[in-house]
JSON list of C-alpha atoms and ligand atoms in Angstrom, two decimals:
[
{"chain": "A", "resi": 1, "resn": "MET", "atom": "CA", "xyz": [42.77, 109.26, 174.12]},
{"chain": "A", "resi": 2, "resn": "ILE", "atom": "CA", "xyz": [42.82, 109.51, 170.41]},
{"chain": "A", "resi": 3, "resn": "LEU", "atom": "CA", "xyz": [40.31, 111.06, 168.09]},
{"chain": "A", "resi": 4, "resn": "VAL", "atom": "CA", "xyz": [39.82, 109.45, 165.45]},
{"chain": "A", "resi": 5, "resn": "LEU", "atom": "CA", "xyz": [38.25, 112.17, 162.63]},
{"chain": "A", "resi": 6, "resn": "ILE", "atom": "CA", "xyz": [36.29, 110.60, 160.40]},
{"chain": "A", "resi": 7, "resn": "GLY", "atom": "CA", "xyz": [34.78, 112.14, 156.99]},
{"chain": "A", "resi": 8, "resn": "TYR", "atom": "CA", "xyz": [34.89, 112.04, 153.41]},
{"chain": "A", "resi": 9, "resn": "MET", "atom": "CA", "xyz": [37.57, 113.00, 150.65]},
{"chain": "A", "resi": 10, "resn": "GLY", "atom": "CA", "xyz": [37.84, 116.77, 150.89]},
{"chain": "A", "resi": 11, "resn": "SER", "atom": "CA", "xyz": [35.78, 116.91, 154.51]},
{"chain": "A", "resi": 12, "resn": "GLY", "atom": "CA", "xyz": [38.86, 119.25, 155.89]},
{"chain": "A", "resi": 13, "resn": "LYS", "atom": "CA", "xyz": [39.96, 115.94, 158.39]},
{"chain": "A", "resi": 14, "resn": "SER", "atom": "CA", "xyz": [43.97, 117.21, 157.85]},
{"chain": "A", "resi": 15, "resn": "LEU", "atom": "CA", "xyz": [43.12, 120.82, 158.57]},
{"chain": "A", "resi": 16, "resn": "ILE", "atom": "CA", "xyz": [40.88, 120.64, 160.90]},
{"chain": "A", "resi": 17, "resn": "GLY", "atom": "CA", "xyz": [42.25, 117.55, 162.86]},
{"chain": "A", "resi": 18, "resn": "ASN", "atom": "CA", "xyz": [45.71, 119.83, 162.48]},
{"chain": "A", "resi": 19, "resn": "THR", "atom": "CA", "xyz": [44.11, 122.90, 164.36]},
{"chain": "A", "resi": 20, "resn": "LEU", "atom": "CA", "xyz": [41.91, 120.61, 167.02]},
{"chain": "A", "resi": 21, "resn": "ALA", "atom": "CA", "xyz": [45.72, 118.95, 168.00]},
{"chain": "A", "resi": 22, "resn": "GLU", "atom": "CA", "xyz": [47.06, 122.16, 168.33]},
{"chain": "A", "resi": 23, "resn": "LYS", "atom": "CA", "xyz": [43.99, 123.65, 170.72]},
{"chain": "A", "resi": 24, "resn": "ILE", "atom": "CA", "xyz": [44.45, 120.15, 173.07]},
{"chain": "A", "resi": 25, "resn": "GLY", "atom": "CA", "xyz": [48.06, 119.72, 172.80]},
{"chain": "A", "resi": 26, "resn": "TYR", "atom": "CA", "xyz": [47.42, 116.54, 171.53]},
{"chain": "A", "resi": 27, "resn": "ASP", "atom": "CA", "xyz": [49.93, 114.86, 168.75]},
{"chain": "A", "resi": 28, "resn": "TYR", "atom": "CA", "xyz": [48.46, 115.32, 164.98]},
{"chain": "A", "resi": 29, "resn": "LEU", "atom": "CA", "xyz": [48.54, 111.82, 163.13]},
{"chain": "A", "resi": 30, "resn": "ASP", "atom": "CA", "xyz": [46.96, 111.38, 159.17]},
{"chain": "A", "resi": 31, "resn": "LEU", "atom": "CA", "xyz": [46.92, 108.12, 158.18]},
{"chain": "A", "resi": 32, "resn": "ASP", "atom": "CA", "xyz": [47.15, 108.18, 154.67]},
{"chain": "A", "resi": 33, "resn": "ALA", "atom": "CA", "xyz": [50.17, 110.21, 155.38]},
{"chain": "A", "resi": 34, "resn": "TYR", "atom": "CA", "xyz": [51.39, 107.48, 158.20]},
{"chain": "A", "resi": 35, "resn": "ILE", "atom": "CA", "xyz": [51.03, 105.13, 155.23]},
{"chain": "A", "resi": 36, "resn": "GLU", "atom": "CA", "xyz": [52.70, 106.51, 152.85]},
{"chain": "A", "resi": 37, "resn": "GLU", "atom": "CA", "xyz": [56.08, 107.12, 155.25]},
{"chain": "A", "resi": 38, "resn": "GLN", "atom": "CA", "xyz": [55.44, 103.55, 155.99]},
{"chain": "A", "resi": 39, "resn": "GLU", "atom": "CA", "xyz": [55.14, 102.13, 152.55]},
{"chain": "A", "resi": 40, "resn": "LYS", "atom": "CA", "xyz": [57.65, 104.94, 150.73]},
{"chain": "A", "resi": 41, "resn": "LYS", "atom": "CA", "xyz": [55.27, 105.76, 147.54]},
{"chain": "A", "resi": 42, "resn": "THR", "atom": "CA", "xyz": [52.38, 107.70, 147.98]},
{"chain": "A", "resi": 43, "resn": "ILE", "atom": "CA", "xyz": [48.85, 106.42, 148.00]},
{"chain": "A", "resi": 44, "resn": "LYS", "atom": "CA", "xyz": [48.28, 107.68, 144.51]},
{"chain": "A", "resi": 45, "resn": "ASP", "atom": "CA", "xyz": [51.55, 104.92, 143.38]},
{"chain": "A", "resi": 46, "resn": "ILE", "atom": "CA", "xyz": [50.29, 102.64, 145.40]},
{"chain": "A", "resi": 47, "resn": "PHE", "atom": "CA", "xyz": [46.90, 102.28, 143.94]},
{"chain": "A", "resi": 48, "resn": "GLN", "atom": "CA", "xyz": [48.84, 102.51, 140.44]},
{"chain": "A", "resi": 49, "resn": "ASP", "atom": "CA", "xyz": [51.32, 100.07, 140.88]},
{"chain": "A", "resi": 50, "resn": "HIS", "atom": "CA", "xyz": [49.11, 97.72, 143.06]},
{"chain": "A", "resi": 51, "resn": "GLY", "atom": "CA", "xyz": [45.49, 98.67, 143.30]},
{"chain": "A", "resi": 52, "resn": "GLU", "atom": "CA", "xyz": [42.77, 99.45, 145.45]},
{"chain": "A", "resi": 53, "resn": "ILE", "atom": "CA", "xyz": [42.17, 96.10, 147.33]},
{"chain": "A", "resi": 54, "resn": "TYR", "atom": "CA", "xyz": [46.43, 95.91, 148.03]},
{"chain": "A", "resi": 55, "resn": "PHE", "atom": "CA", "xyz": [46.28, 99.89, 149.60]},
{"chain": "A", "resi": 56, "resn": "ARG", "atom": "CA", "xyz": [42.66, 98.87, 151.54]},
{"chain": "A", "resi": 57, "resn": "LYS", "atom": "CA", "xyz": [44.72, 96.34, 153.08]},
{"chain": "A", "resi": 58, "resn": "LYS", "atom": "CA", "xyz": [47.75, 98.11, 154.21]},
{"chain": "A", "resi": 59, "resn": "GLU", "atom": "CA", "xyz": [45.40, 100.94, 155.48]},
{"chain": "A", "resi": 60, "resn": "THR", "atom": "CA", "xyz": [43.76, 98.12, 158.13]},
{"chain": "A", "resi": 61, "resn": "ILE", "atom": "CA", "xyz": [47.73, 97.03, 158.73]},
{"chain": "A", "resi": 62, "resn": "TYR", "atom": "CA", "xyz": [48.29, 100.44, 159.68]},
{"chain": "A", "resi": 63, "resn": "LEU", "atom": "CA", "xyz": [45.49, 101.64, 161.01]},
{"chain": "A", "resi": 64, "resn": "LYS", "atom": "CA", "xyz": [45.79, 99.16, 164.25]},
{"chain": "A", "resi": 65, "resn": "GLU", "atom": "CA", "xyz": [49.89, 100.30, 164.65]},
{"chain": "A", "resi": 66, "resn": "VAL", "atom": "CA", "xyz": [48.75, 103.36, 165.17]},
{"chain": "A", "resi": 67, "resn": "LEU", "atom": "CA", "xyz": [45.89, 102.41, 167.77]},
{"chain": "A", "resi": 68, "resn": "ALA", "atom": "CA", "xyz": [47.91, 100.27, 169.53]},
{"chain": "A", "resi": 69, "resn": "ASN", "atom": "CA", "xyz": [51.19, 102.50, 169.47]},
{"chain": "A", "resi": 70, "resn": "PHE", "atom": "CA", "xyz": [49.95, 106.70, 170.19]},
{"chain": "A", "resi": 71, "resn": "GLU", "atom": "CA", "xyz": [48.39, 108.48, 172.61]},
{"chain": "A", "resi": 72, "resn": "ASN", "atom": "CA", "xyz": [47.11, 111.86, 172.56]},
{"chain": "A", "resi": 73, "resn": "THR", "atom": "CA", "xyz": [46.84, 111.36, 169.50]},
{"chain": "A", "resi": 74, "resn": "VAL", "atom": "CA", "xyz": [44.39, 113.40, 167.30]},
{"chain": "A", "resi": 75, "resn": "LEU", "atom": "CA", "xyz": [43.89, 110.96, 164.22]},
{"chain": "A", "resi": 76, "resn": "ALA", "atom": "CA", "xyz": [42.50, 111.97, 160.61]},
{"chain": "A", "resi": 77, "resn": "LEU", "atom": "CA", "xyz": [41.47, 108.31, 158.20]},
{"chain": "A", "resi": 78, "resn": "GLY", "atom": "CA", "xyz": [41.00, 108.26, 154.82]},
{"chain": "A", "resi": 79, "resn": "GLY", "atom": "CA", "xyz": [37.64, 108.89, 153.35]},
{"chain": "A", "resi": 80, "resn": "GLY", "atom": "CA", "xyz": [37.84, 105.18, 153.10]},
{"chain": "A", "resi": 81, "resn": "THR", "atom": "CA", "xyz": [39.44, 103.75, 155.81]},
{"chain": "A", "resi": 82, "resn": "PRO", "atom": "CA", "xyz": [35.64, 103.04, 158.44]},
{"chain": "A", "resi": 83, "resn": "CYS", "atom": "CA", "xyz": [33.75, 101.34, 155.36]},
{"chain": "A", "resi": 84, "resn": "PHE", "atom": "CA", "xyz": [36.04, 98.77, 154.84]},
{"chain": "A", "resi": 85, "resn": "ALA", "atom": "CA", "xyz": [37.17, 95.69, 156.89]},
{"chain": "A", "resi": 86, "resn": "GLY", "atom": "CA", "xyz": [35.62, 96.38, 159.72]},
{"chain": "A", "resi": 87, "resn": "ASN", "atom": "CA", "xyz": [37.43, 99.00, 160.98]},
{"chain": "A", "resi": 88, "resn": "LEU", "atom": "CA", "xyz": [34.60, 100.97, 161.81]},
{"chain": "A", "resi": 89, "resn": "GLU", "atom": "CA", "xyz": [33.27, 98.46, 164.92]},
{"chain": "A", "resi": 90, "resn": "PHE", "atom": "CA", "xyz": [37.71, 97.51, 166.00]},
{"chain": "A", "resi": 91, "resn": "ILE", "atom": "CA", "xyz": [37.95, 101.79, 166.63]},
{"chain": "A", "resi": 92, "resn": "GLN", "atom": "CA", "xyz": [35.15, 101.88, 168.74]},
{"chain": "A", "resi": 93, "resn": "GLN", "atom": "CA", "xyz": [35.46, 98.60, 170.89]},
{"chain": "A", "resi": 94, "resn": "LYS", "atom": "CA", "xyz": [39.14, 100.06, 171.46]},
{"chain": "A", "resi": 95, "resn": "SER", "atom": "CA", "xyz": [38.73, 102.48, 175.24]},
{"chain": "A", "resi": 96, "resn": "ASN", "atom": "CA", "xyz": [40.52, 104.78, 174.21]},
{"chain": "A", "resi": 97, "resn": "ALA", "atom": "CA", "xyz": [39.22, 106.07, 171.36]},
{"chain": "A", "resi": 98, "resn": "THR", "atom": "CA", "xyz": [36.57, 108.40, 170.12]},
{"chain": "A", "resi": 99, "resn": "THR", "atom": "CA", "xyz": [34.92, 108.59, 166.31]},
{"chain": "A", "resi": 100, "resn": "VAL", "atom": "CA", "xyz": [34.19, 112.78, 165.65]},
{"chain": "A", "resi": 101, "resn": "TYR", "atom": "CA", "xyz": [32.23, 112.08, 162.15]},
{"chain": "A", "resi": 102, "resn": "LEU", "atom": "CA", "xyz": [33.22, 115.44, 160.01]},
{"chain": "A", "resi": 103, "resn": "GLN", "atom": "CA", "xyz": [30.10, 116.23, 157.30]},
{"chain": "A", "resi": 104, "resn": "THR", "atom": "CA", "xyz": [29.85, 117.99, 155.23]},
{"chain": "A", "resi": 105, "resn": "SER", "atom": "CA", "xyz": [27.64, 119.31, 152.21]},
{"chain": "A", "resi": 106, "resn": "LEU", "atom": "CA", "xyz": [27.20, 117.59, 148.58]},
{"chain": "A", "resi": 107, "resn": "ASP", "atom": "CA", "xyz": [28.23, 120.76, 146.54]},
{"chain": "A", "resi": 108, "resn": "GLU", "atom": "CA", "xyz": [30.47, 122.09, 149.45]},
{"chain": "A", "resi": 109, "resn": "LEU", "atom": "CA", "xyz": [32.80, 118.74, 149.02]},
{"chain": "A", "resi": 110, "resn": "THR", "atom": "CA", "xyz": [32.64, 118.94, 145.51]},
{"chain": "A", "resi": 111, "resn": "GLN", "atom": "CA", "xyz": [33.83, 122.32, 145.08]},
{"chain": "A", "resi": 112, "resn": "ARG", "atom": "CA", "xyz": [36.34, 121.21, 146.90]},
{"chain": "A", "resi": 113, "resn": "LEU", "atom": "CA", "xyz": [37.37, 117.97, 145.58]},
{"chain": "A", "resi": 114, "resn": "TYR", "atom": "CA", "xyz": [37.39, 119.46, 141.02]},
{"chain": "A", "resi": 115, "resn": "ALA", "atom": "CA", "xyz": [39.79, 121.85, 142.65]},
{"chain": "A", "resi": 116, "resn": "GLU", "atom": "CA", "xyz": [42.09, 118.68, 143.89]},
{"chain": "A", "resi": 117, "resn": "LYS", "atom": "CA", "xyz": [40.84, 115.85, 142.60]},
{"chain": "A", "resi": 118, "resn": "GLU", "atom": "CA", "xyz": [44.38, 114.79, 140.49]},
{"chain": "A", "resi": 119, "resn": "LYS", "atom": "CA", "xyz": [46.27, 113.64, 143.80]},
{"chain": "A", "resi": 120, "resn": "ARG", "atom": "CA", "xyz": [42.39, 111.26, 145.61]},
{"chain": "A", "resi": 121, "resn": "PRO", "atom": "CA", "xyz": [42.57, 108.23, 142.04]},
{"chain": "A", "resi": 122, "resn": "LEU", "atom": "CA", "xyz": [38.91, 106.96, 143.32]},
{"chain": "A", "resi": 123, "resn": "ILE", "atom": "CA", "xyz": [37.86, 110.84, 141.68]},
{"chain": "A", "resi": 124, "resn": "ALA", "atom": "CA", "xyz": [40.75, 112.21, 138.88]},
{"chain": "A", "resi": 125, "resn": "HIS", "atom": "CA", "xyz": [39.82, 110.47, 136.30]},
{"chain": "A", "resi": 126, "resn": "LEU", "atom": "CA", "xyz": [36.06, 112.74, 136.21]},
{"chain": "A", "resi": 127, "resn": "GLU", "atom": "CA", "xyz": [36.67, 114.95, 133.86]},
{"chain": "A", "resi": 128, "resn": "SER", "atom": "CA", "xyz": [33.44, 117.73, 134.28]},
{"chain": "A", "resi": 129, "resn": "HIS", "atom": "CA", "xyz": [32.23, 119.00, 137.72]},
{"chain": "A", "resi": 130, "resn": "GLU", "atom": "CA", "xyz": [28.84, 117.30, 136.89]},
{"chain": "A", "resi": 131, "resn": "ALA", "atom": "CA", "xyz": [30.39, 113.77, 137.38]},
{"chain": "A", "resi": 132, "resn": "LEU", "atom": "CA", "xyz": [32.37, 114.56, 139.90]},
{"chain": "A", "resi": 133, "resn": "LYS", "atom": "CA", "xyz": [29.01, 115.89, 141.47]},
{"chain": "A", "resi": 134, "resn": "ASP", "atom": "CA", "xyz": [27.21, 112.34, 140.90]},
{"chain": "A", "resi": 135, "resn": "PHE", "atom": "CA", "xyz": [29.95, 110.25, 141.91]},
{"chain": "A", "resi": 136, "resn": "ILE", "atom": "CA", "xyz": [29.93, 111.63, 145.15]},
{"chain": "A", "resi": 137, "resn": "ARG", "atom": "CA", "xyz": [26.14, 111.70, 145.99]},
{"chain": "A", "resi": 138, "resn": "LYS", "atom": "CA", "xyz": [26.58, 107.50, 144.87]},
{"chain": "A", "resi": 139, "resn": "HIS", "atom": "CA", "xyz": [29.66, 106.76, 146.45]},
{"chain": "A", "resi": 140, "resn": "LEU", "atom": "CA", "xyz": [28.17, 109.44, 150.06]},
{"chain": "A", "resi": 141, "resn": "PHE", "atom": "CA", "xyz": [25.51, 107.73, 149.74]},
{"chain": "A", "resi": 142, "resn": "GLU", "atom": "CA", "xyz": [27.02, 104.10, 150.82]},
{"chain": "A", "resi": 143, "resn": "ARG", "atom": "CA", "xyz": [29.18, 105.46, 152.91]},
{"chain": "A", "resi": 144, "resn": "SER", "atom": "CA", "xyz": [26.33, 107.74, 155.49]},
{"chain": "A", "resi": 145, "resn": "PHE", "atom": "CA", "xyz": [26.37, 103.94, 156.63]},
{"chain": "A", "resi": 146, "resn": "TYR", "atom": "CA", "xyz": [29.36, 104.15, 158.74]},
{"chain": "A", "resi": 147, "resn": "TYR", "atom": "CA", "xyz": [30.17, 107.92, 159.45]},
{"chain": "A", "resi": 148, "resn": "SER", "atom": "CA", "xyz": [26.95, 108.15, 160.76]},
{"chain": "A", "resi": 149, "resn": "GLN", "atom": "CA", "xyz": [28.14, 105.51, 163.33]},
{"chain": "A", "resi": 150, "resn": "SER", "atom": "CA", "xyz": [30.03, 108.12, 164.55]},
{"chain": "A", "resi": 151, "resn": "THR", "atom": "CA", "xyz": [30.45, 108.77, 168.23]},
{"chain": "A", "resi": 152, "resn": "HIS", "atom": "CA", "xyz": [30.04, 112.26, 167.24]},
{"chain": "A", "resi": 153, "resn": "LYS", "atom": "CA", "xyz": [28.98, 114.18, 164.59]},
{"chain": "A", "resi": 154, "resn": "VAL", "atom": "CA", "xyz": [29.99, 118.06, 163.66]},
{"chain": "A", "resi": 155, "resn": "ASN", "atom": "CA", "xyz": [28.69, 119.61, 160.38]},
{"chain": "A", "resi": 156, "resn": "THR", "atom": "CA", "xyz": [30.97, 121.76, 158.98]},
{"chain": "A", "resi": 157, "resn": "ASP", "atom": "CA", "xyz": [29.63, 123.88, 156.36]},
{"chain": "A", "resi": 158, "resn": "GLN", "atom": "CA", "xyz": [31.12, 127.80, 155.77]},
{"chain": "A", "resi": 159, "resn": "LYS", "atom": "CA", "xyz": [33.01, 127.09, 159.44]},
{"chain": "A", "resi": 160, "resn": "HIS", "atom": "CA", "xyz": [36.35, 128.51, 159.82]},
{"chain": "A", "resi": 161, "resn": "PRO", "atom": "CA", "xyz": [38.92, 125.51, 161.05]},
{"chain": "A", "resi": 162, "resn": "GLU", "atom": "CA", "xyz": [38.67, 127.07, 164.85]},
{"chain": "A", "resi": 163, "resn": "GLU", "atom": "CA", "xyz": [35.14, 127.05, 164.89]},
{"chain": "A", "resi": 164, "resn": "ILE", "atom": "CA", "xyz": [34.85, 123.67, 164.57]},
{"chain": "A", "resi": 165, "resn": "SER", "atom": "CA", "xyz": [37.28, 123.19, 166.56]},
{"chain": "A", "resi": 166, "resn": "LYS", "atom": "CA", "xyz": [35.92, 124.51, 169.28]},
{"chain": "A", "resi": 167, "resn": "GLU", "atom": "CA", "xyz": [32.36, 122.24, 168.56]},
{"chain": "A", "resi": 168, "resn": "ILE", "atom": "CA", "xyz": [34.40, 118.72, 168.62]},
{"chain": "A", "resi": 169, "resn": "GLN", "atom": "CA", "xyz": [35.86, 120.00, 172.27]},
{"chain": "A", "resi": 170, "resn": "ALA", "atom": "CA", "xyz": [32.74, 121.49, 173.55]},
{"chain": "A", "resi": 171, "resn": "ALA", "atom": "CA", "xyz": [31.09, 117.58, 172.14]},
{"chain": "A", "resi": 172, "resn": "LEU", "atom": "CA", "xyz": [33.96, 115.91, 173.92]},
{"chain": "A", "resi": 173, "resn": "PHE", "atom": "CA", "xyz": [35.34, 117.99, 176.89]},
{"chain": "B", "resi": 201, "resn": "S3P", "atom": "C1", "xyz": [40.20, 107.14, 149.74]},
{"chain": "B", "resi": 201, "resn": "S3P", "atom": "C2", "xyz": [40.52, 108.44, 150.88]},
{"chain": "B", "resi": 201, "resn": "S3P", "atom": "C3", "xyz": [41.76, 109.22, 150.96]},
{"chain": "B", "resi": 201, "resn": "S3P", "atom": "C4", "xyz": [42.89, 107.99, 150.65]},
{"chain": "B", "resi": 201, "resn": "S3P", "atom": "C5", "xyz": [42.52, 107.40, 149.49]},
{"chain": "B", "resi": 201, "resn": "S3P", "atom": "C6", "xyz": [41.26, 106.78, 149.88]},
{"chain": "B", "resi": 201, "resn": "S3P", "atom": "C7", "xyz": [38.60, 107.34, 149.95]},
{"chain": "B", "resi": 201, "resn": "S3P", "atom": "O1", "xyz": [41.56, 110.14, 151.44]},
{"chain": "B", "resi": 201, "resn": "S3P", "atom": "O2", "xyz": [42.79, 107.05, 151.89]},
{"chain": "B", "resi": 201, "resn": "S3P", "atom": "O3", "xyz": [43.17, 108.16, 148.37]},
{"chain": "B", "resi": 201, "resn": "S3P", "atom": "O4", "xyz": [38.89, 106.22, 150.00]},
{"chain": "B", "resi": 201, "resn": "S3P", "atom": "O5", "xyz": [38.29, 107.96, 150.28]},
{"chain": "B", "resi": 201, "resn": "S3P", "atom": "P1", "xyz": [40.94, 111.26, 152.16]},
{"chain": "B", "resi": 201, "resn": "S3P", "atom": "O6", "xyz": [39.97, 111.25, 152.29]},
{"chain": "B", "resi": 201, "resn": "S3P", "atom": "O7", "xyz": [42.51, 112.18, 153.41]},
{"chain": "B", "resi": 201, "resn": "S3P", "atom": "O8", "xyz": [41.69, 112.11, 151.01]}
]
């Protein structure tokens, strides 16, 4: 089985994915880290050198590669992965994959992302807390169409990764 974690930037996919994988004895894989490893470049540099369209093409290729070659893995997607190139439909059609949406409030996302926006090319240019919040509000609204099609949904607000991980396990097993 591949447990696919979906959620906006800053929703905790990596932290929760690691915690969950350890608890259930699965491997953990971060799609962004996998892309960086394969391309030998950071996500930031991929965006800077080749642009977003190039990144999205690579993202789809590597997503398919991972889904074909990994088992017993918790896979954290990038925030945009399910929203492009039919990626979500592709995942949903796989009999050995299931999707979990980590839903986080606008306030919590803004707070977390403001502190770590530099490494995220889509938001690095947003100077003020208010500008970041306005961007996330609109972006999250657009992306929710995709996120909400996930098989399972867990709210992450003010919860510890251990607690979220338990909720995911209860929903899945
Ligand atoms: C993106 C999210 C990032 C990364 C890239 C684009 C997005 O991943 O894939 O910067 O479109 O939301 P995280 O969600 O892990 O930050």
